[in-house]
Amino acid sequence: MTTPRTRLRRSAAIVTSLATVAVLAGCSSTSSDPTAEPSEPAPTGYQGAPLSGPAEPGEAPEPEQTPVGQVVDLPEDTHPWGVAVAPSVGQVYLAARKQQRFAVYDTESGDVTGKDVPGAARMMDLAGLDGPLLLPAEDTGELYELALPSLEVTSSTPAGEQPHQAVRVGDTTFVSEEHGHAVRAIRDGEVVKRFTQPTQPGGITAVGDRVAAVDVRANLLFVFDAESMELVAALPAGEGPSHVVPIGDDRVAVCDVRGNAVITYDIGGDPKKLGSVDVPGRAFWIEADAASGTIYAALSDTNKIAELSLRSDGSPQLDATVPTVRNPVSFDRDPEDGTLYVGGYADSELQIIPRDAFTSSAADRG
């Protein structure tokens, strides 16, 4: 069991060993050939960062509390991982784990239907409010763009070995090649850059012209410039991070799964860590209302969603938790009304949490 004191010592050791990790763009070691084949990872990560196994969500017990909001049964073998809400068409898409299939929830009728898709996704995101849906397929190594609401393929581009997540910045899409040991930049169907510093990139997002990618084995947050296509910085990211989300201005938040924590950063200018806070469980997935700076984290092993806010210095604080279905691995937030749509991995369920649940009697105030 990791105590706070042990965690502090480990974090300090990581910071010490990575004192020279934050770099200027001129120190980049990006591949000069954007079409080069992936290379095997080094025994250590970027600039000697120690490697660990990627932090997984872990198993969860049967819920001890009644899940807040509404619970909808999905087909029993769905085991949803990625979740994407498309309010413009009134649908919620849940990627069936290791299957080329979505469960589709209609927000008006409450009906659940199945839809075949061309690849098995882990995480998926909308490129814009009206789509398309970016589907990085782990099994085919392709990045598919799907039209809404038909989910028909509008484009398909090679995306490396086991692509994990994608984000669009202007006319360029950045994809984390989890087992390709790189972040790939795609424009007009062509690879224009491969950033080869990450050992195993997982979650990826963007703020303005900055792209942030989590290295789930070297426990680093990489920051790239989408215009110059250069590495800007690499910052320590806890004991086992997984995903990252914009939280307003030039700031992002990272969920530290193994460290049971949420960490915030400013990635504009000279990127820096702003602060961190412990949460009661393995924070595997993270979303935010960037306008208000409100952060939500799925605590996958304790059956909770945590709500956090930002202090004046940008550091996070825990405000409340609400009970969920078993093993909430991921979720998405409706940007129009703040509703959270949570995928219960263990029992193939969808939980619908209204925004006011975090101020209700069911909430455990931080």
GROMACS .gro file of C-alpha atoms in nm:
model
  366
    1MET     CA    1   0.000   0.000   0.000
    2THR     CA    2   0.135   0.343  -0.093
    3THR     CA    3   0.115   0.592   0.191
    4PRO     CA    4   0.116   0.970   0.130
    5ARG     CA    5   0.471   0.983   0.273
    6THR     CA    6   0.589   0.708   0.035
    7ARG     CA    7   0.416   0.877  -0.254
    8LEU     CA    8   0.590   1.205  -0.164
    9ARG     CA    9   0.931   1.040  -0.160
   10ARG     CA   10   0.865   0.868  -0.494
   11SER     CA   11   0.741   1.190  -0.652
   12ALA     CA   12   1.045   1.376  -0.523
   13ALA     CA   13   1.273   1.112  -0.671
   14ILE     CA   14   1.099   1.143  -1.005
   15VAL     CA   15   1.130   1.521  -1.002
   16THR     CA   16   1.499   1.498  -0.913
   17SER     CA   17   1.576   1.248  -1.186
   18LEU     CA   18   1.387   1.462  -1.437
   19ALA     CA   19   1.524   1.799  -1.334
   20THR     CA   20   1.649   1.858  -1.686
   21VAL     CA   21   1.349   1.709  -1.864
   22ALA     CA   22   1.168   2.038  -1.938
   23VAL     CA   23   1.331   2.144  -2.262
   24LEU     CA   24   1.317   2.408  -2.531
   25ALA     CA   25   1.212   2.311  -2.879
   26GLY     CA   26   1.572   2.310  -3.002
   27CYS     CA   27   1.643   2.005  -2.787
   28SER     CA   28   1.384   1.796  -2.973
   29SER     CA   29   1.482   1.448  -3.093
   30THR     CA   30   1.189   1.407  -3.329
   31SER     CA   31   1.226   1.166  -3.619
   32SER     CA   32   1.345   1.349  -3.932
   33ASP     CA   33   1.148   1.107  -4.147
   34PRO     CA   34   0.777   1.130  -4.060
   35THR     CA   35   0.708   0.798  -4.233
   36ALA     CA   36   0.979   0.606  -4.045
   37GLU     CA   37   0.876   0.274  -3.894
   38PRO     CA   38   0.828   0.266  -3.514
   39SER     CA   39   1.140   0.171  -3.320
   40GLU     CA   40   1.157  -0.045  -3.008
   41PRO     CA   41   1.144   0.154  -2.683
   42ALA     CA   42   1.463   0.209  -2.487
   43PRO     CA   43   1.510   0.050  -2.142
   44THR     CA   44   1.448   0.395  -1.998
   45GLY     CA   45   1.221   0.670  -2.120
   46TYR     CA   46   1.290   1.019  -2.247
   47GLN     CA   47   1.614   1.163  -2.103
   48GLY     CA   48   1.655   0.862  -1.877
   49ALA     CA   49   1.312   0.871  -1.713
   50PRO     CA   50   1.247   0.543  -1.529
   51LEU     CA   51   0.977   0.326  -1.685
   52SER     CA   52   0.686   0.158  -1.509
   53GLY     CA   53   0.402  -0.053  -1.635
   54PRO     CA   54   0.104   0.150  -1.760
   55ALA     CA   55  -0.147   0.217  -1.484
   56GLU     CA   56  -0.475   0.031  -1.541
   57PRO     CA   57  -0.817   0.114  -1.396
   58GLY     CA   58  -0.819  -0.190  -1.169
   59GLU     CA   59  -1.112  -0.400  -1.055
   60ALA     CA   60  -1.397  -0.261  -0.851
   61PRO     CA   61  -1.622  -0.421  -0.589
   62GLU     CA   62  -1.998  -0.427  -0.611
   63PRO     CA   63  -2.126  -0.076  -0.541
   64GLU     CA   64  -2.209  -0.016  -0.176
   65GLN     CA   65  -2.420   0.290  -0.257
   66THR     CA   66  -2.702   0.331  -0.507
   67PRO     CA   67  -2.567   0.499  -0.821
   68VAL     CA   68  -2.692   0.855  -0.854
   69GLY     CA   69  -2.908   0.950  -1.153
   70GLN     CA   70  -3.035   0.695  -1.403
   71VAL     CA   71  -2.884   0.357  -1.495
   72VAL     CA   72  -2.942   0.202  -1.838
   73ASP     CA   73  -2.854  -0.159  -1.921
   74LEU     CA   74  -2.637  -0.215  -2.229
   75PRO     CA   75  -2.592  -0.545  -2.416
   76GLU     CA   76  -2.423  -0.771  -2.162
   77ASP     CA   77  -2.098  -0.812  -2.352
   78THR     CA   78  -2.047  -0.439  -2.424
   79HIS     CA   79  -1.805  -0.356  -2.141
   80PRO     CA   80  -1.788   0.008  -2.254
   81TRP     CA   81  -1.455   0.185  -2.260
   82GLY     CA   82  -1.466   0.504  -2.468
   83VAL     CA   83  -1.774   0.727  -2.443
   84ALA     CA   84  -1.864   1.020  -2.671
   85VAL     CA   85  -2.169   1.249  -2.639
   86ALA     CA   86  -2.305   1.414  -2.955
   87PRO     CA   87  -2.578   1.656  -2.837
   88SER     CA   88  -2.633   1.793  -3.189
   89VAL     CA   89  -2.782   1.456  -3.291
   90GLY     CA   90  -2.905   1.344  -2.948
   91GLN     CA   91  -2.684   1.037  -2.925
   92VAL     CA   92  -2.427   0.887  -2.690
   93TYR     CA   93  -2.174   0.641  -2.833
   94LEU     CA   94  -2.011   0.374  -2.618
   95ALA     CA   95  -1.727   0.167  -2.764
   96ALA     CA   96  -1.761  -0.203  -2.689
   97ARG     CA   97  -1.429  -0.327  -2.554
   98LYS     CA   98  -1.219  -0.507  -2.817
   99GLN     CA   99  -1.515  -0.521  -3.054
  100GLN     CA  100  -1.594  -0.338  -3.376
  101ARG     CA  101  -1.922  -0.222  -3.235
  102PHE     CA  102  -2.086   0.070  -3.055
  103ALA     CA  103  -2.378   0.076  -2.819
  104VAL     CA  104  -2.577   0.385  -2.917
  105TYR     CA  105  -2.803   0.557  -2.662
  106ASP     CA  106  -3.073   0.793  -2.787
  107THR     CA  107  -3.111   1.080  -2.539
  108GLU     CA  108  -3.470   1.152  -2.647
  109SER     CA  109  -3.623   0.805  -2.655
  110GLY     CA  110  -3.391   0.631  -2.411
  111ASP     CA  111  -3.347   0.345  -2.659
  112VAL     CA  112  -3.019   0.155  -2.691
  113THR     CA  113  -2.919   0.011  -3.027
  114GLY     CA  114  -2.606  -0.156  -3.162
  115LYS     CA  115  -2.400  -0.031  -3.453
  116ASP     CA  116  -2.109  -0.200  -3.629
  117VAL     CA  117  -1.807   0.022  -3.684
  118PRO     CA  118  -1.484  -0.046  -3.877
  119GLY     CA  119  -1.252  -0.081  -3.579
  120ALA     CA  120  -1.226  -0.146  -3.206
  121ALA     CA  121  -1.178   0.181  -3.019
  122ARG     CA  122  -1.055   0.243  -2.668
  123MET     CA  123  -1.104   0.621  -2.656
  124MET     CA  124  -1.288   0.840  -2.907
  125ASP     CA  125  -1.364   1.210  -2.939
  126LEU     CA  126  -1.563   1.449  -3.153
  127ALA     CA  127  -1.352   1.678  -3.373
  128GLY     CA  128  -1.625   1.942  -3.331
  129LEU     CA  129  -1.975   1.972  -3.189
  130ASP     CA  130  -2.120   1.841  -3.516
  131GLY     CA  131  -1.847   1.581  -3.567
  132PRO     CA  132  -1.689   1.398  -3.720
  133LEU     CA  133  -1.622   1.133  -3.456
  134LEU     CA  134  -1.253   1.044  -3.438
  135LEU     CA  135  -1.215   0.669  -3.392
  136PRO     CA  136  -0.857   0.542  -3.345
  137ALA     CA  137  -0.890   0.167  -3.400
  138GLU     CA  138  -0.651  -0.038  -3.190
  139ASP     CA  139  -0.707  -0.353  -3.394
  140THR     CA  140  -0.663  -0.211  -3.745
  141GLY     CA  141  -0.413   0.069  -3.678
  142GLU     CA  142  -0.633   0.317  -3.863
  143LEU     CA  143  -0.782   0.652  -3.766
  144TYR     CA  144  -1.141   0.658  -3.891
  145GLU     CA  145  -1.357   0.968  -3.918
  146LEU     CA  146  -1.725   0.886  -3.879
  147ALA     CA  147  -2.012   1.112  -3.986
  148LEU     CA  148  -2.292   1.191  -3.742
  149PRO     CA  149  -2.542   1.041  -3.688
  150SER     CA  150  -2.493   0.771  -3.952
  151LEU     CA  151  -2.146   0.667  -3.827
  152GLU     CA  152  -2.047   0.608  -4.187
  153VAL     CA  153  -1.675   0.630  -4.260
  154THR     CA  154  -1.577   0.954  -4.429
  155SER     CA  155  -1.201   0.895  -4.416
  156SER     CA  156  -0.946   0.638  -4.302
  157THR     CA  157  -0.577   0.706  -4.238
  158PRO     CA  158  -0.297   0.480  -4.109
  159ALA     CA  159  -0.234   0.577  -3.745
  160GLY     CA  160   0.043   0.346  -3.624
  161GLU     CA  161   0.043   0.053  -3.386
  162GLN     CA  162  -0.250   0.053  -3.143
  163PRO     CA  163  -0.357   0.417  -3.171
  164HIS     CA  164  -0.515   0.525  -2.843
  165GLN     CA  165  -0.667   0.872  -2.879
  166ALA     CA  166  -0.678   1.158  -3.128
  167VAL     CA  167  -0.725   1.535  -3.115
  168ARG     CA  168  -0.763   1.787  -3.396
  169VAL     CA  169  -0.585   2.123  -3.406
  170GLY     CA  170  -0.682   2.328  -3.711
  171ASP     CA  171  -0.625   2.108  -4.015
  172THR     CA  172  -0.395   1.864  -3.832
  173THR     CA  173  -0.494   1.560  -3.630
  174PHE     CA  174  -0.258   1.431  -3.362
  175VAL     CA  175  -0.278   1.063  -3.268
  176SER     CA  176  -0.106   0.885  -2.981
  177GLU     CA  177   0.050   0.563  -3.111
  178GLU     CA  178   0.046   0.373  -2.784
  179HIS     CA  179   0.249   0.076  -2.906
  180GLY     CA  180   0.417   0.272  -3.184
  181HIS     CA  181   0.606   0.480  -2.926
  182ALA     CA  182   0.520   0.811  -3.093
  183VAL     CA  183   0.267   1.087  -3.145
  184ARG     CA  184   0.170   1.111  -3.511
  185ALA     CA  185   0.059   1.432  -3.683
  186ILE     CA  186  -0.170   1.379  -3.984
  187ARG     CA  187  -0.274   1.643  -4.237
  188ASP     CA  188  -0.472   1.580  -4.557
  189GLY     CA  189  -0.431   1.207  -4.508
  190GLU     CA  190  -0.052   1.227  -4.486
  191VAL     CA  191   0.184   1.192  -4.190
  192VAL     CA  192   0.364   1.525  -4.155
  193LYS     CA  193   0.548   1.452  -3.828
  194ARG     CA  194   0.618   1.177  -3.576
  195PHE     CA  195   0.725   1.281  -3.229
  196THR     CA  196   0.927   0.987  -3.099
  197GLN     CA  197   1.008   1.107  -2.748
  198PRO     CA  198   0.720   0.927  -2.569
  199THR     CA  199   0.768   0.562  -2.480
  200GLN     CA  200   0.398   0.476  -2.460
  201PRO     CA  201   0.170   0.774  -2.527
  202GLY     CA  202  -0.185   0.740  -2.401
  203GLY     CA  203  -0.420   1.032  -2.344
  204ILE     CA  204  -0.382   1.336  -2.569
  205THR     CA  205  -0.552   1.675  -2.590
  206ALA     CA  206  -0.490   2.030  -2.715
  207VAL     CA  207  -0.514   2.388  -2.589
  208GLY     CA  208  -0.476   2.651  -2.860
  209ASP     CA  209  -0.166   2.556  -3.059
  210ARG     CA  210  -0.025   2.335  -2.784
  211VAL     CA  211  -0.073   1.958  -2.780
  212ALA     CA  212  -0.036   1.766  -2.452
  213ALA     CA  213   0.025   1.391  -2.447
  214VAL     CA  214   0.066   1.161  -2.147
  215ASP     CA  215   0.343   0.900  -2.150
  216VAL     CA  216   0.188   0.620  -1.945
  217ARG     CA  217   0.517   0.434  -1.890
  218ALA     CA  218   0.767   0.717  -1.838
  219ASN     CA  219   0.507   0.910  -1.630
  220LEU     CA  220   0.561   1.233  -1.822
  221LEU     CA  221   0.343   1.499  -1.980
  222PHE     CA  222   0.480   1.598  -2.321
  223VAL     CA  223   0.392   1.936  -2.470
  224PHE     CA  224   0.427   1.992  -2.845
  225ASP     CA  225   0.372   2.300  -3.060
  226ALA     CA  226   0.120   2.235  -3.337
  227GLU     CA  227   0.253   2.515  -3.556
  228SER     CA  228   0.630   2.465  -3.535
  229MET     CA  229   0.589   2.087  -3.492
  230GLU     CA  230   0.851   2.086  -3.217
  231LEU     CA  231   0.873   1.948  -2.866
  232VAL     CA  232   0.825   2.228  -2.612
  233ALA     CA  233   0.862   2.048  -2.278
  234ALA     CA  234   0.831   1.723  -2.086
  235LEU     CA  235   0.711   1.747  -1.726
  236PRO     CA  236   0.681   1.488  -1.447
  237ALA     CA  237   0.322   1.360  -1.431
  238GLY     CA  238   0.286   1.165  -1.109
  239GLU     CA  239   0.317   0.794  -1.044
  240GLY     CA  240   0.105   0.652  -1.325
  241PRO     CA  241  -0.089   0.899  -1.541
  242SER     CA  242  -0.335   0.800  -1.812
  243HIS     CA  243  -0.532   1.090  -1.963
  244VAL     CA  244  -0.539   1.468  -1.993
  245VAL     CA  245  -0.809   1.731  -2.053
  246PRO     CA  246  -0.826   2.110  -2.112
  247ILE     CA  247  -0.955   2.304  -1.809
  248GLY     CA  248  -0.959   2.661  -1.940
  249ASP     CA  249  -0.707   2.917  -2.065
  250ASP     CA  250  -0.373   2.739  -2.131
  251ARG     CA  251  -0.429   2.487  -1.855
  252VAL     CA  252  -0.480   2.112  -1.855
  253ALA     CA  253  -0.548   1.847  -1.591
  254VAL     CA  254  -0.396   1.498  -1.578
  255CYS     CA  255  -0.539   1.201  -1.390
  256ASP     CA  256  -0.269   1.012  -1.199
  257VAL     CA  257  -0.413   0.662  -1.173
  258ARG     CA  258  -0.146   0.499  -0.961
  259GLY     CA  259  -0.101   0.810  -0.747
  260ASN     CA  260  -0.477   0.851  -0.679
  261ALA     CA  261  -0.447   1.217  -0.774
  262VAL     CA  262  -0.536   1.492  -1.021
  263ILE     CA  263  -0.256   1.724  -1.137
  264THR     CA  264  -0.293   2.059  -1.314
  265TYR     CA  265  -0.052   2.235  -1.550
  266ASP     CA  266  -0.017   2.556  -1.748
  267ILE     CA  267   0.114   2.451  -2.090
  268GLY     CA  268   0.127   2.798  -2.244
  269GLY     CA  269   0.459   2.983  -2.272
  270ASP     CA  270   0.704   2.794  -2.053
  271PRO     CA  271   0.494   2.496  -1.933
  272LYS     CA  272   0.479   2.428  -1.560
  273LYS     CA  273   0.294   2.227  -1.299
  274LEU     CA  274   0.035   2.422  -1.102
  275GLY     CA  275  -0.062   2.177  -0.830
  276SER     CA  276  -0.219   1.843  -0.739
  277VAL     CA  277  -0.473   1.691  -0.503
  278ASP     CA  278  -0.542   1.339  -0.377
  279VAL     CA  279  -0.870   1.172  -0.471
  280PRO     CA  280  -1.031   0.863  -0.312
  281GLY     CA  281  -0.959   0.613  -0.588
  282ARG     CA  282  -0.775   0.538  -0.911
  283ALA     CA  283  -0.845   0.841  -1.132
  284PHE     CA  284  -0.843   0.675  -1.474
  285TRP     CA  285  -1.047   0.914  -1.692
  286ILE     CA  286  -1.097   1.287  -1.676
  287GLU     CA  287  -1.327   1.550  -1.827
  288ALA     CA  288  -1.388   1.918  -1.756
  289ASP     CA  289  -1.609   2.219  -1.807
  290ALA     CA  290  -1.331   2.447  -1.930
  291ALA     CA  291  -1.551   2.757  -1.901
  292SER     CA  292  -1.588   2.718  -1.524
  293GLY     CA  293  -1.268   2.523  -1.456
  294THR     CA  294  -1.470   2.235  -1.307
  295ILE     CA  295  -1.296   1.897  -1.338
  296TYR     CA  296  -1.452   1.551  -1.321
  297ALA     CA  297  -1.252   1.232  -1.262
  298ALA     CA  298  -1.368   0.870  -1.282
  299LEU     CA  299  -1.242   0.677  -0.980
  300SER     CA  300  -1.258   0.338  -1.143
  301ASP     CA  301  -1.183   0.112  -0.846
  302THR     CA  302  -1.405   0.285  -0.588
  303ASN     CA  303  -1.716   0.342  -0.799
  304LYS     CA  304  -1.718   0.721  -0.779
  305ILE     CA  305  -1.702   1.033  -0.995
  306ALA     CA  306  -1.513   1.318  -0.830
  307GLU     CA  307  -1.586   1.685  -0.893
  308LEU     CA  308  -1.298   1.928  -0.847
  309SER     CA  309  -1.253   2.303  -0.881
  310LEU     CA  310  -0.952   2.529  -0.926
  311ARG     CA  311  -0.799   2.757  -0.668
  312SER     CA  312  -0.681   3.103  -0.770
  313ASP     CA  313  -0.331   2.965  -0.838
  314GLY     CA  314  -0.466   2.696  -1.072
  315SER     CA  315  -0.415   2.408  -0.831
  316PRO     CA  316  -0.709   2.163  -0.797
  317GLN     CA  317  -0.922   2.097  -0.491
  318LEU     CA  318  -1.167   1.812  -0.432
  319ASP     CA  319  -1.525   1.935  -0.384
  320ALA     CA  320  -1.748   1.627  -0.394
  321THR     CA  321  -1.793   1.268  -0.511
  322VAL     CA  322  -2.105   1.083  -0.621
  323PRO     CA  323  -2.162   0.704  -0.635
  324THR     CA  324  -2.154   0.529  -0.971
  325VAL     CA  325  -2.211   0.196  -1.137
  326ARG     CA  326  -1.934  -0.060  -1.101
  327ASN     CA  327  -1.597   0.017  -1.259
  328PRO     CA  328  -1.653   0.359  -1.421
  329VAL     CA  329  -1.363   0.347  -1.666
  330SER     CA  330  -1.465   0.647  -1.878
  331PHE     CA  331  -1.740   0.900  -1.940
  332ASP     CA  332  -1.822   1.208  -2.142
  333ARG     CA  333  -1.989   1.538  -2.057
  334ASP     CA  334  -2.269   1.701  -2.252
  335PRO     CA  335  -2.136   2.054  -2.311
  336GLU     CA  336  -2.490   2.194  -2.335
  337ASP     CA  337  -2.640   2.089  -2.001
  338GLY     CA  338  -2.347   1.937  -1.809
  339THR     CA  339  -2.491   1.586  -1.789
  340LEU     CA  340  -2.230   1.312  -1.745
  341TYR     CA  341  -2.269   0.984  -1.935
  342VAL     CA  342  -2.068   0.718  -1.754
  343GLY     CA  343  -1.973   0.377  -1.889
  344GLY     CA  344  -1.985   0.101  -1.628
  345TYR     CA  345  -1.725  -0.142  -1.758
  346ALA     CA  346  -1.777  -0.440  -1.530
  347ASP     CA  347  -2.152  -0.484  -1.575
  348SER     CA  348  -2.208  -0.321  -1.916
  349GLU     CA  349  -2.411  -0.024  -1.795
  350LEU     CA  350  -2.462   0.342  -1.881
  351GLN     CA  351  -2.514   0.586  -1.596
  352ILE     CA  352  -2.665   0.929  -1.659
  353ILE     CA  353  -2.565   1.184  -1.394
  354PRO     CA  354  -2.734   1.526  -1.398
  355ARG     CA  355  -2.523   1.831  -1.324
  356ASP     CA  356  -2.698   1.903  -0.994
  357ALA     CA  357  -2.612   1.558  -0.854
  358PHE     CA  358  -2.291   1.698  -0.706
  359THR     CA  359  -2.491   1.935  -0.484
  360SER     CA  360  -2.760   1.680  -0.393
  361SER     CA  361  -2.793   1.473  -0.076
  362ALA     CA  362  -2.632   1.181  -0.260
  363ALA     CA  363  -2.303   1.369  -0.289
  364ASP     CA  364  -2.019   1.326  -0.045
  365ARG     CA  365  -1.878   1.676  -0.008
  366GLY     CA  366  -1.495   1.678  -0.027
   0.00000   0.00000   0.00000
